mmCIF file of C-alpha atoms and ligand atoms in Angstrom:
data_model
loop_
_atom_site.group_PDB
_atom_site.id
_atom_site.type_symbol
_atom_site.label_atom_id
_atom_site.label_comp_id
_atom_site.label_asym_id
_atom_site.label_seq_id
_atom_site.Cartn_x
_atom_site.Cartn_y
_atom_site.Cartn_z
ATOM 1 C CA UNK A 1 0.000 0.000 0.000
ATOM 2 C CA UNK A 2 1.368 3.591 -0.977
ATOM 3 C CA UNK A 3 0.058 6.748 0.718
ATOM 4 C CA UNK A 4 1.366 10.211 -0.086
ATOM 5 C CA UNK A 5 -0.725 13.545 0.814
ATOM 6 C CA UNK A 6 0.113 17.435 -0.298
ATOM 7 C CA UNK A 7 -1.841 20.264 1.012
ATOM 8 C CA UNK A 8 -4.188 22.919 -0.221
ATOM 9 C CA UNK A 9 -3.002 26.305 -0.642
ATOM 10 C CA UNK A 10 -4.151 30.006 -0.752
ATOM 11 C CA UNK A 11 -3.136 33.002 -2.502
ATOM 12 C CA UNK A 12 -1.960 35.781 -0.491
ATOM 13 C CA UNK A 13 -2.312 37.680 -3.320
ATOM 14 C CA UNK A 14 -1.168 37.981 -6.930
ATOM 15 C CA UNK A 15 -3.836 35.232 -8.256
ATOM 16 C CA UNK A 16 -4.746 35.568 -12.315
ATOM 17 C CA UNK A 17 -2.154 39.095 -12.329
ATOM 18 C CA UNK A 18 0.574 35.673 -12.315
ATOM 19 C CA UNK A 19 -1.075 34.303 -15.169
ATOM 20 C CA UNK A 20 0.390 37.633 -16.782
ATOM 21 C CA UNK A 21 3.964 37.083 -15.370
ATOM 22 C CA UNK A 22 3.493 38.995 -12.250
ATOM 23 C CA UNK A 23 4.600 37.532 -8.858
ATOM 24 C CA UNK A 24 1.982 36.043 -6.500
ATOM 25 C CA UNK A 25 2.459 34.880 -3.054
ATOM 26 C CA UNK A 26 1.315 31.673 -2.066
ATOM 27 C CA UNK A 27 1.077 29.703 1.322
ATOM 28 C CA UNK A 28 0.339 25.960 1.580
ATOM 29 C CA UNK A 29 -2.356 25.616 3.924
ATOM 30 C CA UNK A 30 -3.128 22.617 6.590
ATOM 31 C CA UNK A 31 -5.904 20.921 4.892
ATOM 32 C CA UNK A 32 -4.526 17.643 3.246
ATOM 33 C CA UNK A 33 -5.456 15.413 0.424
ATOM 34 C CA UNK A 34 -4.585 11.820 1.155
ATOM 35 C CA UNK A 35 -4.045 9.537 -1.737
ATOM 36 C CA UNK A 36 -3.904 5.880 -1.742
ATOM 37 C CA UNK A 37 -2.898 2.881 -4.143
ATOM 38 C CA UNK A 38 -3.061 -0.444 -3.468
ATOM 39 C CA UNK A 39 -2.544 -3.487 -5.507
ATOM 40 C CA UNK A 40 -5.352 -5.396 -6.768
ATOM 41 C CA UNK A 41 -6.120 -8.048 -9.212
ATOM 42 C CA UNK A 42 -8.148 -6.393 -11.499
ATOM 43 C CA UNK A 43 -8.684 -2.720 -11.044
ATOM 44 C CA UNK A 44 -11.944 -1.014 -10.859
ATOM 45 C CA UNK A 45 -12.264 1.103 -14.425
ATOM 46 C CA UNK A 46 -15.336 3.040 -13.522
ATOM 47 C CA UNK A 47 -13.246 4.231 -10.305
ATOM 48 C CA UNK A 48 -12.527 7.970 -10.392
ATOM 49 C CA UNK A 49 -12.244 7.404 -13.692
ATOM 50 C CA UNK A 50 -11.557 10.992 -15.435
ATOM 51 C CA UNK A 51 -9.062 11.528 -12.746
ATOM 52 C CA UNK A 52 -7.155 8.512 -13.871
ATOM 53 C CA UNK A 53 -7.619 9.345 -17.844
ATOM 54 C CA UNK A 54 -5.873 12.793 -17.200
ATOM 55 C CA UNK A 55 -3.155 11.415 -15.190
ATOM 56 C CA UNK A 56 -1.941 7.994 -16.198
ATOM 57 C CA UNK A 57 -0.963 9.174 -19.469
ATOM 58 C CA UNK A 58 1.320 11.812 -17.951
ATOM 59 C CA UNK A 59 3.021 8.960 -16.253
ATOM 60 C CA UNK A 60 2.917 6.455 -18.712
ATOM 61 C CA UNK A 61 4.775 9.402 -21.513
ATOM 62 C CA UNK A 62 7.134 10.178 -18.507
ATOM 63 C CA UNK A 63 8.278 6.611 -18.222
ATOM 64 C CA UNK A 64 7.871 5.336 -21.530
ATOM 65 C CA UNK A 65 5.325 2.321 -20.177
ATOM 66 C CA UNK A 66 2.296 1.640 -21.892
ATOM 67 C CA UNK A 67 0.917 -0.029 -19.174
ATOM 68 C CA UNK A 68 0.266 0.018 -15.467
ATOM 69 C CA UNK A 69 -0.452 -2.708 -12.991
ATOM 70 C CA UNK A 70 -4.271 -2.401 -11.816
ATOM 71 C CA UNK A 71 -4.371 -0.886 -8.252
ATOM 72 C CA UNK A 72 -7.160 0.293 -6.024
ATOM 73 C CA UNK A 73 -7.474 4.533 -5.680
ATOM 74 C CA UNK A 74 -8.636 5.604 -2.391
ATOM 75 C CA UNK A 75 -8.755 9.505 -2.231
ATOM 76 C CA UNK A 76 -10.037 11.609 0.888
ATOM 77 C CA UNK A 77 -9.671 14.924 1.469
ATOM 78 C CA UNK A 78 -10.165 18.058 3.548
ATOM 79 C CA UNK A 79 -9.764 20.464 0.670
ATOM 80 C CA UNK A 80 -13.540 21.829 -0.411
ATOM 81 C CA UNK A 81 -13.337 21.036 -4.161
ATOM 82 C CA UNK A 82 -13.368 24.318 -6.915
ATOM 83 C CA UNK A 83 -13.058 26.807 -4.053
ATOM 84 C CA UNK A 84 -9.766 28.430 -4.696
ATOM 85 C CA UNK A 85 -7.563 26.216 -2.307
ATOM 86 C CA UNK A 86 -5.346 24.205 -4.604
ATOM 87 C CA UNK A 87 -8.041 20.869 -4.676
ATOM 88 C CA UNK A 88 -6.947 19.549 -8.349
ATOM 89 C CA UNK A 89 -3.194 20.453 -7.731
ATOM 90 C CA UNK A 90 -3.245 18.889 -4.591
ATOM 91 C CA UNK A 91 -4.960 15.583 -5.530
ATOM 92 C CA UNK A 92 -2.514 15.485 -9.244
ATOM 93 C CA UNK A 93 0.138 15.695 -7.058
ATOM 94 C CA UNK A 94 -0.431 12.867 -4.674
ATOM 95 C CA UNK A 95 -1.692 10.873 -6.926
ATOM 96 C CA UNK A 96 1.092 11.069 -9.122
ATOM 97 C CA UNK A 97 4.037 10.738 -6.568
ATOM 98 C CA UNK A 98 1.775 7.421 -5.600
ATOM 99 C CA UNK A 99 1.829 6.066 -8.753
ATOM 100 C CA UNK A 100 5.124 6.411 -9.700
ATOM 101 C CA UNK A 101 5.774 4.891 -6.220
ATOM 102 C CA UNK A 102 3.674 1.926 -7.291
ATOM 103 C CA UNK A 103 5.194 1.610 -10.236
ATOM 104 C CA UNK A 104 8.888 1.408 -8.793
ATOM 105 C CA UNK A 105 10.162 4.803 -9.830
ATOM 106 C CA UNK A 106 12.044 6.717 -7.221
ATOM 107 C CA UNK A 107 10.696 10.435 -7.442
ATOM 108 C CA UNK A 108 11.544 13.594 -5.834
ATOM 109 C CA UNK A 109 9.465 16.943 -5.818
ATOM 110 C CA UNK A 110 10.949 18.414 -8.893
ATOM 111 C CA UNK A 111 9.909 15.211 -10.692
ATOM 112 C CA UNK A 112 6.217 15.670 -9.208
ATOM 113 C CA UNK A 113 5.921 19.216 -9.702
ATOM 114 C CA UNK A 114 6.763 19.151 -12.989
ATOM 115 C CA UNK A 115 4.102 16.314 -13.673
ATOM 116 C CA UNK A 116 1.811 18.053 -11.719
ATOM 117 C CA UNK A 117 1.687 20.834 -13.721
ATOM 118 C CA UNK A 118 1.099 19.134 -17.028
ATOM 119 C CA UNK A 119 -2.097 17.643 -15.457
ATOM 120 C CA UNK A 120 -3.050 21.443 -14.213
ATOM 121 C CA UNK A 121 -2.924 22.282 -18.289
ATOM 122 C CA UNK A 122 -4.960 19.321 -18.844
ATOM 123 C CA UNK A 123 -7.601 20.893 -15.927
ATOM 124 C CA UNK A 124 -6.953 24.722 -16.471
ATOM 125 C CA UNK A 125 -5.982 25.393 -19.740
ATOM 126 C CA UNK A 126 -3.090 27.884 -18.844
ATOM 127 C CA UNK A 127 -1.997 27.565 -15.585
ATOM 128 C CA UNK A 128 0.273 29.795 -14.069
ATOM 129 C CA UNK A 129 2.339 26.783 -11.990
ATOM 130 C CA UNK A 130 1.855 28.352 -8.800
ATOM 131 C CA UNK A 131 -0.339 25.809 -6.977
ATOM 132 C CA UNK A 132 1.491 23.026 -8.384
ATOM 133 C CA UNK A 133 4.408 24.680 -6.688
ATOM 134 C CA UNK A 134 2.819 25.629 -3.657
ATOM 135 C CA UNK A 135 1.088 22.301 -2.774
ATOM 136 C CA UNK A 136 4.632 20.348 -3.871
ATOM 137 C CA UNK A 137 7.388 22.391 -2.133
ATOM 138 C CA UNK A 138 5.412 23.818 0.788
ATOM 139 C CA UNK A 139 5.709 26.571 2.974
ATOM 140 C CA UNK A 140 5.629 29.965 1.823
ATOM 141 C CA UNK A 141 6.093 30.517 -2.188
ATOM 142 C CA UNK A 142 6.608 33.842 -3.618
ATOM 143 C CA UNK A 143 6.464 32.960 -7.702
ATOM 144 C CA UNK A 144 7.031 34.336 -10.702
ATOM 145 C CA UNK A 145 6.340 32.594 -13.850
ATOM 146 C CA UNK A 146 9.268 30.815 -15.564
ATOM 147 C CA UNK A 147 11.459 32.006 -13.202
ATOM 148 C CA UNK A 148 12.526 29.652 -10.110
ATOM 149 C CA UNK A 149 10.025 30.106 -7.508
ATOM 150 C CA UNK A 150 11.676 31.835 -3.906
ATOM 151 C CA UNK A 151 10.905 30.786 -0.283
ATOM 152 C CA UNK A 152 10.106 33.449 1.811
ATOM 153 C CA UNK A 153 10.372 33.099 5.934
ATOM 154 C CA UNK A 154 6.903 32.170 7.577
ATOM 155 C CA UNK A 155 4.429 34.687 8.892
ATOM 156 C CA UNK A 156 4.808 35.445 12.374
ATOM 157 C CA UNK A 157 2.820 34.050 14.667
ATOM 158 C CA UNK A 158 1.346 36.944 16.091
ATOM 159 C CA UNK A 159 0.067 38.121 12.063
ATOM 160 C CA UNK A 160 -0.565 34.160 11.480
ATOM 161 C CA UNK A 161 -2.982 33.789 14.406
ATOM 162 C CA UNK A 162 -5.291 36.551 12.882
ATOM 163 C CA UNK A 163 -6.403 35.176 9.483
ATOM 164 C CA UNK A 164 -9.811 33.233 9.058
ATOM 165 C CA UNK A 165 -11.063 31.760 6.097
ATOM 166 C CA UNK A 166 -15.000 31.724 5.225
ATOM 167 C CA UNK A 167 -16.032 29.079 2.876
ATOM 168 C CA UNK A 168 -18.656 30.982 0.419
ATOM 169 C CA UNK A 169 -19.126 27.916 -1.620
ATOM 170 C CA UNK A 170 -18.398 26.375 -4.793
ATOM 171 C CA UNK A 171 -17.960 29.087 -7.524
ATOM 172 C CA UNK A 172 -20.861 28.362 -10.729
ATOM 173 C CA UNK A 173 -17.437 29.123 -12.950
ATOM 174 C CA UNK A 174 -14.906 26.910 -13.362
ATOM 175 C CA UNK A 175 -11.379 28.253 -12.721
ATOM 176 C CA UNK A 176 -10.492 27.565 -16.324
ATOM 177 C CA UNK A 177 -13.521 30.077 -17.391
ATOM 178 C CA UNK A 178 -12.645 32.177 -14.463
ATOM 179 C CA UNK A 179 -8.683 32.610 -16.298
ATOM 180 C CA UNK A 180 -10.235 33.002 -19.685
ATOM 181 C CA UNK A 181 -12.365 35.815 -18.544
ATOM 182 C CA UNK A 182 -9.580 38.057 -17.429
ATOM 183 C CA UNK A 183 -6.703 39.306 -20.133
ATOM 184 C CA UNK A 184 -4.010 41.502 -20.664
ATOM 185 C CA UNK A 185 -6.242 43.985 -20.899
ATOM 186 C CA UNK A 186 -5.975 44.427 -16.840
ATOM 187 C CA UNK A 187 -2.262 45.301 -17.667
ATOM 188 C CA UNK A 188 -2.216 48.489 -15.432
ATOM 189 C CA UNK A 189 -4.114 46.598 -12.620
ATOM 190 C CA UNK A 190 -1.372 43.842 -12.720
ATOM 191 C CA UNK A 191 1.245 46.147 -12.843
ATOM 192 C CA UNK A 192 -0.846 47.828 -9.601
ATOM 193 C CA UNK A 193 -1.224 43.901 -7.648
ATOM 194 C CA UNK A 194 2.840 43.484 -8.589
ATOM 195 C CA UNK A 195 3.990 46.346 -6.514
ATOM 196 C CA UNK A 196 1.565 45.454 -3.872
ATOM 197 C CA UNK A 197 3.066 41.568 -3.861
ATOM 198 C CA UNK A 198 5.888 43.362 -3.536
ATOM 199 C CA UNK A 199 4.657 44.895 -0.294
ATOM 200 C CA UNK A 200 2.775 42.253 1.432
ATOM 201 C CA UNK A 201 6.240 40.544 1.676
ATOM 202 C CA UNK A 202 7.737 43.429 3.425
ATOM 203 C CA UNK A 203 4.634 43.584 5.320
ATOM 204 C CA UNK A 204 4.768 40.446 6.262
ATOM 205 C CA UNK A 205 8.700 40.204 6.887
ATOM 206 C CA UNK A 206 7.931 43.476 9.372
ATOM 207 C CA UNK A 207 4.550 41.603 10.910
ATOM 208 C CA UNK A 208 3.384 45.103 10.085
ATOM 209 C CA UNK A 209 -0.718 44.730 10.582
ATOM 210 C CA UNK A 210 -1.966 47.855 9.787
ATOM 211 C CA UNK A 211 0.147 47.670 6.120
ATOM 212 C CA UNK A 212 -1.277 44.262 6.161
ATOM 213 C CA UNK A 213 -4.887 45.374 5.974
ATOM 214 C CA UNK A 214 -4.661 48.165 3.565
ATOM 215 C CA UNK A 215 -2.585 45.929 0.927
ATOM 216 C CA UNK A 216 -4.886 43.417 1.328
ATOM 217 C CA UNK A 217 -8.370 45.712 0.643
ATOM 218 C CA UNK A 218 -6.196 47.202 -1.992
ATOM 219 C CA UNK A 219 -5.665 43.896 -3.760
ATOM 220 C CA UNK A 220 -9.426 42.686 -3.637
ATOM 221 C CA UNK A 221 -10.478 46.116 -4.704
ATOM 222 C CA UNK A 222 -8.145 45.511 -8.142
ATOM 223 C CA UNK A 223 -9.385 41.450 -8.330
ATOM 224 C CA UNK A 224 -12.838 43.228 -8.363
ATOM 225 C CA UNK A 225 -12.086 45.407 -11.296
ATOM 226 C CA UNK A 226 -10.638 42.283 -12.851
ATOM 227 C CA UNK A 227 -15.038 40.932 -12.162
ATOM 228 C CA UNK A 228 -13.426 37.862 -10.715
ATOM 229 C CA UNK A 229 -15.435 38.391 -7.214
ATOM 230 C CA UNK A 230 -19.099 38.519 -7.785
ATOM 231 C CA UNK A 231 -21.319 41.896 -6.227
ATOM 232 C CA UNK A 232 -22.800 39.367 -3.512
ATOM 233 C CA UNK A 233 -19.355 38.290 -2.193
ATOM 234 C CA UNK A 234 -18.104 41.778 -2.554
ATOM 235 C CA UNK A 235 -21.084 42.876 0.170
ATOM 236 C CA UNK A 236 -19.685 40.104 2.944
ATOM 237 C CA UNK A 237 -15.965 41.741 2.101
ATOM 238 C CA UNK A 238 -17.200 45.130 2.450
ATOM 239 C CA UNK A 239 -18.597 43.724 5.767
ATOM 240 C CA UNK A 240 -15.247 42.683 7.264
ATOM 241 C CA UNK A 241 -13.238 45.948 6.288
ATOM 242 C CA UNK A 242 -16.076 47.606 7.601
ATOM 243 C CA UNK A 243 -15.348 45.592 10.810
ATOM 244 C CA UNK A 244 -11.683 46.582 10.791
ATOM 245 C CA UNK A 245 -10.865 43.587 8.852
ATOM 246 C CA UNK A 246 -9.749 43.112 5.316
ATOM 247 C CA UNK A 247 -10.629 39.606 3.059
ATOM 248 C CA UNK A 248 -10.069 38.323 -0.592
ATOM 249 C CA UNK A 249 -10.536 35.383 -2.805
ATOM 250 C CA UNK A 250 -7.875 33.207 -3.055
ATOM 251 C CA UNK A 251 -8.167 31.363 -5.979
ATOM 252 C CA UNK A 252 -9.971 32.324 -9.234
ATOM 253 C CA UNK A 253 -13.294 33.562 -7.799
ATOM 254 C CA UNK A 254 -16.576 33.686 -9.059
ATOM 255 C CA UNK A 255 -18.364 36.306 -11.359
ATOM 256 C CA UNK A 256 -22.176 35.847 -10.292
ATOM 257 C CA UNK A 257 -22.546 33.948 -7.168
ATOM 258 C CA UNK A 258 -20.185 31.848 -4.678
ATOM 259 C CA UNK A 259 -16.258 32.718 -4.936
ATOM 260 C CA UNK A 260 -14.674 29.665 -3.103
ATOM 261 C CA UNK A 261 -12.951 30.282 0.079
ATOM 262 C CA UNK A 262 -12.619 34.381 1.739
ATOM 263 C CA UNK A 263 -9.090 34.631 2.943
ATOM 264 C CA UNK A 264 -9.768 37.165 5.770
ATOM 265 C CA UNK A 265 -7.591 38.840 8.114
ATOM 266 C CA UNK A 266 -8.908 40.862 11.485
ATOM 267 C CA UNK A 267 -6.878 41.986 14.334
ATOM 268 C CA UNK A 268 -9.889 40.341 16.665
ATOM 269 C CA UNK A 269 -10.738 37.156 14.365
ATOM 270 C CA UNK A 270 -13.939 36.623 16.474
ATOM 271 C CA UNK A 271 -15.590 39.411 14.606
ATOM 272 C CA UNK A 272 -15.067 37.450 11.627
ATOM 273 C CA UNK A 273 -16.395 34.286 12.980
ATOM 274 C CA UNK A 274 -19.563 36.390 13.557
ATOM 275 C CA UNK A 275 -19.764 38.040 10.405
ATOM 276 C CA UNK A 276 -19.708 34.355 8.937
ATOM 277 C CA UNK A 277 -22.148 32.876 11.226
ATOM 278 C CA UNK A 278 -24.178 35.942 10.478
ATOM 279 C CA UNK A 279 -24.131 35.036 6.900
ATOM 280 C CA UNK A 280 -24.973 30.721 7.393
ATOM 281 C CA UNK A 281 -21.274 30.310 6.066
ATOM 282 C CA UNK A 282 -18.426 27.403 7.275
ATOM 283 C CA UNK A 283 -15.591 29.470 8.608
ATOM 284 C CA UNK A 284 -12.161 27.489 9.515
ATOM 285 C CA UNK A 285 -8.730 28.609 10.875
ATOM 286 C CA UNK A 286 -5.948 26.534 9.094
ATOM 287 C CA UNK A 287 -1.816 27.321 9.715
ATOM 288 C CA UNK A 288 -0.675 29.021 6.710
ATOM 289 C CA UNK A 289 3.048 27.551 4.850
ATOM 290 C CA UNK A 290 2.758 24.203 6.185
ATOM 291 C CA UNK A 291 4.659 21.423 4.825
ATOM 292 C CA UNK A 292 4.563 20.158 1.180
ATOM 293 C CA UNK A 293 3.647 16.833 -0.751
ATOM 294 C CA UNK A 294 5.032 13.578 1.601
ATOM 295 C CA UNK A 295 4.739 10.000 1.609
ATOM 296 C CA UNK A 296 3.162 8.925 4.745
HETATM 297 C C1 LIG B 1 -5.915 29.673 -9.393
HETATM 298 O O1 LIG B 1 -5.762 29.032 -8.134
HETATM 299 C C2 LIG B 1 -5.012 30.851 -9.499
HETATM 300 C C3 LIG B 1 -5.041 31.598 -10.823
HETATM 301 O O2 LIG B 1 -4.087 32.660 -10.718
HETATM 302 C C4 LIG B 1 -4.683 30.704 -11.989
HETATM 303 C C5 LIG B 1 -3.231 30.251 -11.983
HETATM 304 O O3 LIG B 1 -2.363 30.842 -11.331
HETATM 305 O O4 LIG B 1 -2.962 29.259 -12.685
HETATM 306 C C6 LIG B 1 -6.394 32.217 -11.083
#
């Protein structure tokens, strides 16, 4: 039996502007996808079968095999599914570490990353390799693309205690619609989310709260120009920085009704929890830059 898991991740900020070639900052996050192969004697076709269409060819090119011994997939996960935390990256990933596990080959992340990202094209269209990175390598992930992606030290503990996230559902748009929809023509509003990346770090670095906040409005105010977060979310963000707070998507959001997951920061999180509770939505606190992809 092989098990490997990887974790979800947010975006800090920088999400579609890195589609562009503008850095994004990127935390893995401690909800886990667990994948699981077995042998068997004959495997299951019907199982999770689009899953296994995307990736067992990506293996099978990779090595050169045409075929591969039937095992049993067992998947569970914490990750809510098309809500802007990573779910397809996260479950490529395991699943192909597993598999080339089961099928003898000694991997390492670069090896899965790389993979992984292949089946992200196959899901998104034109992925920016960020989550693949993020849910392989871990940690903290500031990332620009097609250059090598830098790890910056963790959030402090007394900024990391602060942030909340509010589950708004399952966007209606798929995040390869959700990429589609937004273009160069955003060009000055990428420029605008690259400089405040560029900040966040520093705030961050500093555990400077205040800057924190006001980066953080700033770069939800320019995803909303991008009509990535739909007017109904927008109302529950207003909300929160009306609170004191600040929140965001973190993923590719939603243009009419749910946006995924609300990363949302407030210097007294219990106000958030209320504004949630006020709104019949699943909040969670999860540790931000946790570890990467393992084998358990
Ligand atoms: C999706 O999680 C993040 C986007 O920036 C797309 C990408 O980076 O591939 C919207």
């Amino acid at each position: 039996m092989i098990k490997v898991s990887a974790p979800g991740k947010i975006h800090l900020l920088g999400e579609h502007a890195v589609v562009y070639g503008k850095p994004a900052l990127l935390a893995a996050v401690d909800l886990r996808v667990t994948v699981i192969l077995s042998p068997v004697i004959v495997s299951d076709q019907r199982e999770r079968g689009n899953l296994k269409k995307i990736i067992e060819p990506i293996i099978k090119k990779y090595l050169k095999i045409k075929t591969i011994p039937p095992y049993r997939l067992e998947i569970s996960s914490q990750i809510p599914v098309g809500s802007g935390l990573g779910s397809s990256a996260a479950i490529s990933a395991a699943y192909i570490a597993a598999l080339l596990s089961y099928v003898g080959y000694k991997w390492d992340l670069n090896l899965v990353n790389e993979l992984t990202f292949e089946a992200e094209k196959v899901f998104h269209g034109n992925p920016s390799g960020g989550d693949n990175i993020t849910v392989v390598y871990g940690g903290l992930i500031y990332y620009t693309k097609g250059e090598p992606f830098q790890s910056p030290p963790s959030i402090p503990p007394k900024l990391a205690k602060n942030f909340i996230l509010i589950n708004t559902g399952k966007p209606k748009e798929t995040t390869k619609e959700m990429v589609e929809m937004v273009s160069v023509k955003f060009r000055k509003i990428f420029d605008n989310q690259e400089q405040l990346v560029k900040e966040l770090l520093l705030a961050i670095r500093d555990g400077n709260e205040n800057q924190l906040i006001q980066i953080i409005r700033a770069g939800e105010k320019n995803l909303e120009s991008m009509g990535v977060v739909s007017k109904s979310v927008q109302s529950i963000i207003r909300k929160i920085e009306d609170s004191g707070g600040a929140a965001k998507i973190c993923g590719a959001g939603g243009k009419t009704g749910p946006t995924g997951v609300l990363l949302c920061y407030h210097p007294k999180p219990s106000i958030i929890q209320n504004i949630a509770i006020s709104q019949h939505l699943d909040y969670f606190r999860t540790a931000l830059g946790v570890e990467g992809l393992r084998q358990e």
